[in-house]
Amino acid sequence: MDLSYDPEDNILFVSHTKPVHLASEQQIQAYFDEVVAFWRAKCKSKRVYFVIEYDGLTVDVNLKETYAKQVARGVRDCAITIVRYGGEPLQRTVARLVGIQLHVPSNVYRSRHEAIAVVRGLRAKESR
């Protein structure tokens, strides 16, 4: 997993240049722990927009509940909102199911450009 932070847009980017398959509860916990540790260090625990590339990421659908708990943690503690893009159909479906379960939009888009445009649009609405 690759993590970077753009302070100008207040966006934390998560991407996967090497495939990541989360196939156990421990792997899911460690994955989210790494993201939260980066967020604390780089964003100083300030809530940010997350833009997550789903290309290269898969989560075992049988672990949807564990994944949902960790997403809920991110939504509660770290994120203003989470915007996702790319990925395999099954991964996008898991995101949508988790969004329904947590009563938050899944925000899955086709491209990084589209995801960033959505965040910038949300920021513009908030600054009015």
PDB file of C-alpha atoms in Angstrom:
ATOM      1  CA  MET A   1       0.000   0.000   0.000  1.00  0.00           C
ATOM      2  CA  ASP A   2       1.174   3.505  -0.825  1.00  0.00           C
ATOM      3  CA  LEU A   3       0.043   6.451   1.283  1.00  0.00           C
ATOM      4  CA  SER A   4       0.497  10.153   0.604  1.00  0.00           C
ATOM      5  CA  TYR A   5      -1.038  13.364   1.870  1.00  0.00           C
ATOM      6  CA  ASP A   6      -1.780  16.546  -0.050  1.00  0.00           C
ATOM      7  CA  PRO A   7      -2.191  19.297   2.565  1.00  0.00           C
ATOM      8  CA  GLU A   8      -3.394  21.842   0.003  1.00  0.00           C
ATOM      9  CA  ASP A   9      -6.457  19.753  -0.874  1.00  0.00           C
ATOM     10  CA  ASN A  10      -6.526  18.020   2.545  1.00  0.00           C
ATOM     11  CA  ILE A  11      -6.593  14.629   0.802  1.00  0.00           C
ATOM     12  CA  LEU A  12      -4.999  11.431   2.029  1.00  0.00           C
ATOM     13  CA  PHE A  13      -4.379   9.143  -0.946  1.00  0.00           C
ATOM     14  CA  VAL A  14      -4.289   5.361  -0.623  1.00  0.00           C
ATOM     15  CA  SER A  15      -3.110   3.305  -3.592  1.00  0.00           C
ATOM     16  CA  HIS A  16      -1.919  -0.225  -4.237  1.00  0.00           C
ATOM     17  CA  THR A  17       0.985  -0.511  -6.686  1.00  0.00           C
ATOM     18  CA  LYS A  18       1.458  -4.094  -5.506  1.00  0.00           C
ATOM     19  CA  PRO A  19      -1.659  -6.254  -5.154  1.00  0.00           C
ATOM     20  CA  VAL A  20      -3.102  -6.400  -1.642  1.00  0.00           C
ATOM     21  CA  HIS A  21      -5.528  -9.168  -0.736  1.00  0.00           C
ATOM     22  CA  LEU A  22      -7.014  -8.908   2.725  1.00  0.00           C
ATOM     23  CA  ALA A  23      -7.863 -12.516   3.522  1.00  0.00           C
ATOM     24  CA  SER A  24      -7.980 -12.533   7.331  1.00  0.00           C
ATOM     25  CA  GLU A  25      -9.254 -10.393  10.174  1.00  0.00           C
ATOM     26  CA  GLN A  26      -5.639  -9.774  11.220  1.00  0.00           C
ATOM     27  CA  GLN A  27      -4.692  -8.530   7.750  1.00  0.00           C
ATOM     28  CA  ILE A  28      -7.668  -6.165   7.683  1.00  0.00           C
ATOM     29  CA  GLN A  29      -6.792  -4.829  11.144  1.00  0.00           C
ATOM     30  CA  ALA A  30      -3.120  -4.348  10.194  1.00  0.00           C
ATOM     31  CA  TYR A  31      -4.062  -2.622   6.922  1.00  0.00           C
ATOM     32  CA  PHE A  32      -6.280  -0.092   8.685  1.00  0.00           C
ATOM     33  CA  ASP A  33      -3.793   0.324  11.545  1.00  0.00           C
ATOM     34  CA  GLU A  34      -1.171   1.342   8.977  1.00  0.00           C
ATOM     35  CA  VAL A  35      -3.520   3.892   7.400  1.00  0.00           C
ATOM     36  CA  VAL A  36      -4.473   5.356  10.788  1.00  0.00           C
ATOM     37  CA  ALA A  37      -0.819   5.563  11.887  1.00  0.00           C
ATOM     38  CA  PHE A  38       0.056   7.437   8.677  1.00  0.00           C
ATOM     39  CA  TRP A  39      -2.951   9.735   9.154  1.00  0.00           C
ATOM     40  CA  ARG A  40      -1.891  10.557  12.712  1.00  0.00           C
ATOM     41  CA  ALA A  41       1.706  11.257  11.662  1.00  0.00           C
ATOM     42  CA  LYS A  42       1.063  13.253   8.481  1.00  0.00           C
ATOM     43  CA  CYS A  43      -2.321  14.833   9.137  1.00  0.00           C
ATOM     44  CA  LYS A  44      -1.789  15.430  12.863  1.00  0.00           C
ATOM     45  CA  SER A  45      -5.126  13.706  13.585  1.00  0.00           C
ATOM     46  CA  LYS A  46      -6.999  16.341  11.545  1.00  0.00           C
ATOM     47  CA  ARG A  47      -9.967  14.915   9.655  1.00  0.00           C
ATOM     48  CA  VAL A  48      -9.251  14.673   5.923  1.00  0.00           C
ATOM     49  CA  TYR A  49     -10.741  13.538   2.654  1.00  0.00           C
ATOM     50  CA  PHE A  50      -9.668  10.038   1.667  1.00  0.00           C
ATOM     51  CA  VAL A  51      -9.209   9.110  -2.001  1.00  0.00           C
ATOM     52  CA  ILE A  52      -8.681   5.375  -2.254  1.00  0.00           C
ATOM     53  CA  GLU A  53      -7.629   3.535  -5.378  1.00  0.00           C
ATOM     54  CA  TYR A  54      -9.267   0.119  -5.452  1.00  0.00           C
ATOM     55  CA  ASP A  55      -7.059  -1.176  -8.277  1.00  0.00           C
ATOM     56  CA  GLY A  56      -4.864  -3.819  -6.680  1.00  0.00           C
ATOM     57  CA  LEU A  57      -7.007  -4.168  -3.537  1.00  0.00           C
ATOM     58  CA  THR A  58      -9.329  -7.059  -2.763  1.00  0.00           C
ATOM     59  CA  VAL A  59     -11.063  -8.001   0.450  1.00  0.00           C
ATOM     60  CA  ASP A  60     -12.408 -11.479   1.105  1.00  0.00           C
ATOM     61  CA  VAL A  61     -16.160 -10.933   0.857  1.00  0.00           C
ATOM     62  CA  ASN A  62     -16.655 -13.357   3.766  1.00  0.00           C
ATOM     63  CA  LEU A  63     -14.863 -10.800   5.971  1.00  0.00           C
ATOM     64  CA  LYS A  64     -17.208  -7.960   5.056  1.00  0.00           C
ATOM     65  CA  GLU A  65     -18.232  -7.452   8.709  1.00  0.00           C
ATOM     66  CA  THR A  66     -14.633  -7.035   9.878  1.00  0.00           C
ATOM     67  CA  TYR A  67     -13.921  -4.738   6.957  1.00  0.00           C
ATOM     68  CA  ALA A  68     -17.045  -2.701   7.737  1.00  0.00           C
ATOM     69  CA  LYS A  69     -15.929  -2.229  11.371  1.00  0.00           C
ATOM     70  CA  GLN A  70     -12.612  -0.835  10.202  1.00  0.00           C
ATOM     71  CA  VAL A  71     -14.231   1.436   7.617  1.00  0.00           C
ATOM     72  CA  ALA A  72     -16.564   2.689  10.368  1.00  0.00           C
ATOM     73  CA  ARG A  73     -13.493   3.456  12.477  1.00  0.00           C
ATOM     74  CA  GLY A  74     -12.033   5.494   9.631  1.00  0.00           C
ATOM     75  CA  VAL A  75     -15.280   7.354   9.043  1.00  0.00           C
ATOM     76  CA  ARG A  76     -15.680   8.078  12.751  1.00  0.00           C
ATOM     77  CA  ASP A  77     -12.103   9.099  13.558  1.00  0.00           C
ATOM     78  CA  CYS A  78     -10.249  10.178  10.434  1.00  0.00           C
ATOM     79  CA  ALA A  79     -12.356  10.995   7.399  1.00  0.00           C
ATOM     80  CA  ILE A  80     -14.490  13.890   6.320  1.00  0.00           C
ATOM     81  CA  THR A  81     -15.546  11.560   3.551  1.00  0.00           C
ATOM     82  CA  ILE A  82     -14.091   8.611   1.642  1.00  0.00           C
ATOM     83  CA  VAL A  83     -14.046   8.571  -2.149  1.00  0.00           C
ATOM     84  CA  ARG A  84     -12.960   5.471  -4.030  1.00  0.00           C
ATOM     85  CA  TYR A  85     -12.108   4.742  -7.631  1.00  0.00           C
ATOM     86  CA  GLY A  86     -11.208   1.837  -9.884  1.00  0.00           C
ATOM     87  CA  GLY A  87     -11.037  -1.758  -8.780  1.00  0.00           C
ATOM     88  CA  GLU A  88     -12.651  -5.024  -9.638  1.00  0.00           C
ATOM     89  CA  PRO A  89     -16.450  -5.336  -9.650  1.00  0.00           C
ATOM     90  CA  LEU A  90     -16.432  -7.529  -6.525  1.00  0.00           C
ATOM     91  CA  GLN A  91     -14.377  -4.969  -4.566  1.00  0.00           C
ATOM     92  CA  ARG A  92     -16.701  -2.159  -5.647  1.00  0.00           C
ATOM     93  CA  THR A  93     -19.664  -4.312  -4.577  1.00  0.00           C
ATOM     94  CA  VAL A  94     -18.110  -4.867  -1.146  1.00  0.00           C
ATOM     95  CA  ALA A  95     -17.689  -1.071  -0.828  1.00  0.00           C
ATOM     96  CA  ARG A  96     -21.324  -0.533  -1.731  1.00  0.00           C
ATOM     97  CA  LEU A  97     -22.518  -3.180   0.739  1.00  0.00           C
ATOM     98  CA  VAL A  98     -20.389  -1.678   3.505  1.00  0.00           C
ATOM     99  CA  GLY A  99     -21.730   1.785   2.670  1.00  0.00           C
ATOM    100  CA  ILE A 100     -25.300   0.514   2.952  1.00  0.00           C
ATOM    101  CA  GLN A 101     -24.496  -1.192   6.245  1.00  0.00           C
ATOM    102  CA  LEU A 102     -22.907   1.970   7.675  1.00  0.00           C
ATOM    103  CA  HIS A 103     -25.502   4.325   6.153  1.00  0.00           C
ATOM    104  CA  VAL A 104     -22.836   6.277   4.271  1.00  0.00           C
ATOM    105  CA  PRO A 105     -22.439   6.740   0.520  1.00  0.00           C
ATOM    106  CA  SER A 106     -20.032   4.314  -1.135  1.00  0.00           C
ATOM    107  CA  ASN A 107     -18.648   7.022  -3.456  1.00  0.00           C
ATOM    108  CA  VAL A 108     -17.097   4.703  -6.049  1.00  0.00           C
ATOM    109  CA  TYR A 109     -15.936   6.401  -9.266  1.00  0.00           C
ATOM    110  CA  ARG A 110     -14.157   5.312 -12.436  1.00  0.00           C
ATOM    111  CA  SER A 111     -10.947   7.329 -12.188  1.00  0.00           C
ATOM    112  CA  ARG A 112      -8.640   9.192  -9.844  1.00  0.00           C
ATOM    113  CA  HIS A 113      -9.395  12.398 -11.724  1.00  0.00           C
ATOM    114  CA  GLU A 114     -13.135  11.944 -11.171  1.00  0.00           C
ATOM    115  CA  ALA A 115     -12.623  11.104  -7.463  1.00  0.00           C
ATOM    116  CA  ILE A 116     -10.495  14.216  -6.883  1.00  0.00           C
ATOM    117  CA  ALA A 117     -13.048  16.360  -8.714  1.00  0.00           C
ATOM    118  CA  VAL A 118     -15.743  15.046  -6.363  1.00  0.00           C
ATOM    119  CA  VAL A 119     -13.644  15.953  -3.312  1.00  0.00           C
ATOM    120  CA  ARG A 120     -12.956  19.428  -4.663  1.00  0.00           C
ATOM    121  CA  GLY A 121     -16.681  19.880  -5.306  1.00  0.00           C
ATOM    122  CA  LEU A 122     -17.478  18.838  -1.733  1.00  0.00           C
ATOM    123  CA  ARG A 123     -14.842  21.225  -0.395  1.00  0.00           C
ATOM    124  CA  ALA A 124     -16.285  24.072  -2.465  1.00  0.00           C
ATOM    125  CA  LYS A 125     -19.771  23.429  -1.057  1.00  0.00           C
ATOM    126  CA  GLU A 126     -18.423  23.372   2.506  1.00  0.00           C
ATOM    127  CA  SER A 127     -16.585  26.683   2.099  1.00  0.00           C
ATOM    128  CA  ARG A 128     -19.747  28.561   1.068  1.00  0.00           C
TER     129      ARG A 128
END
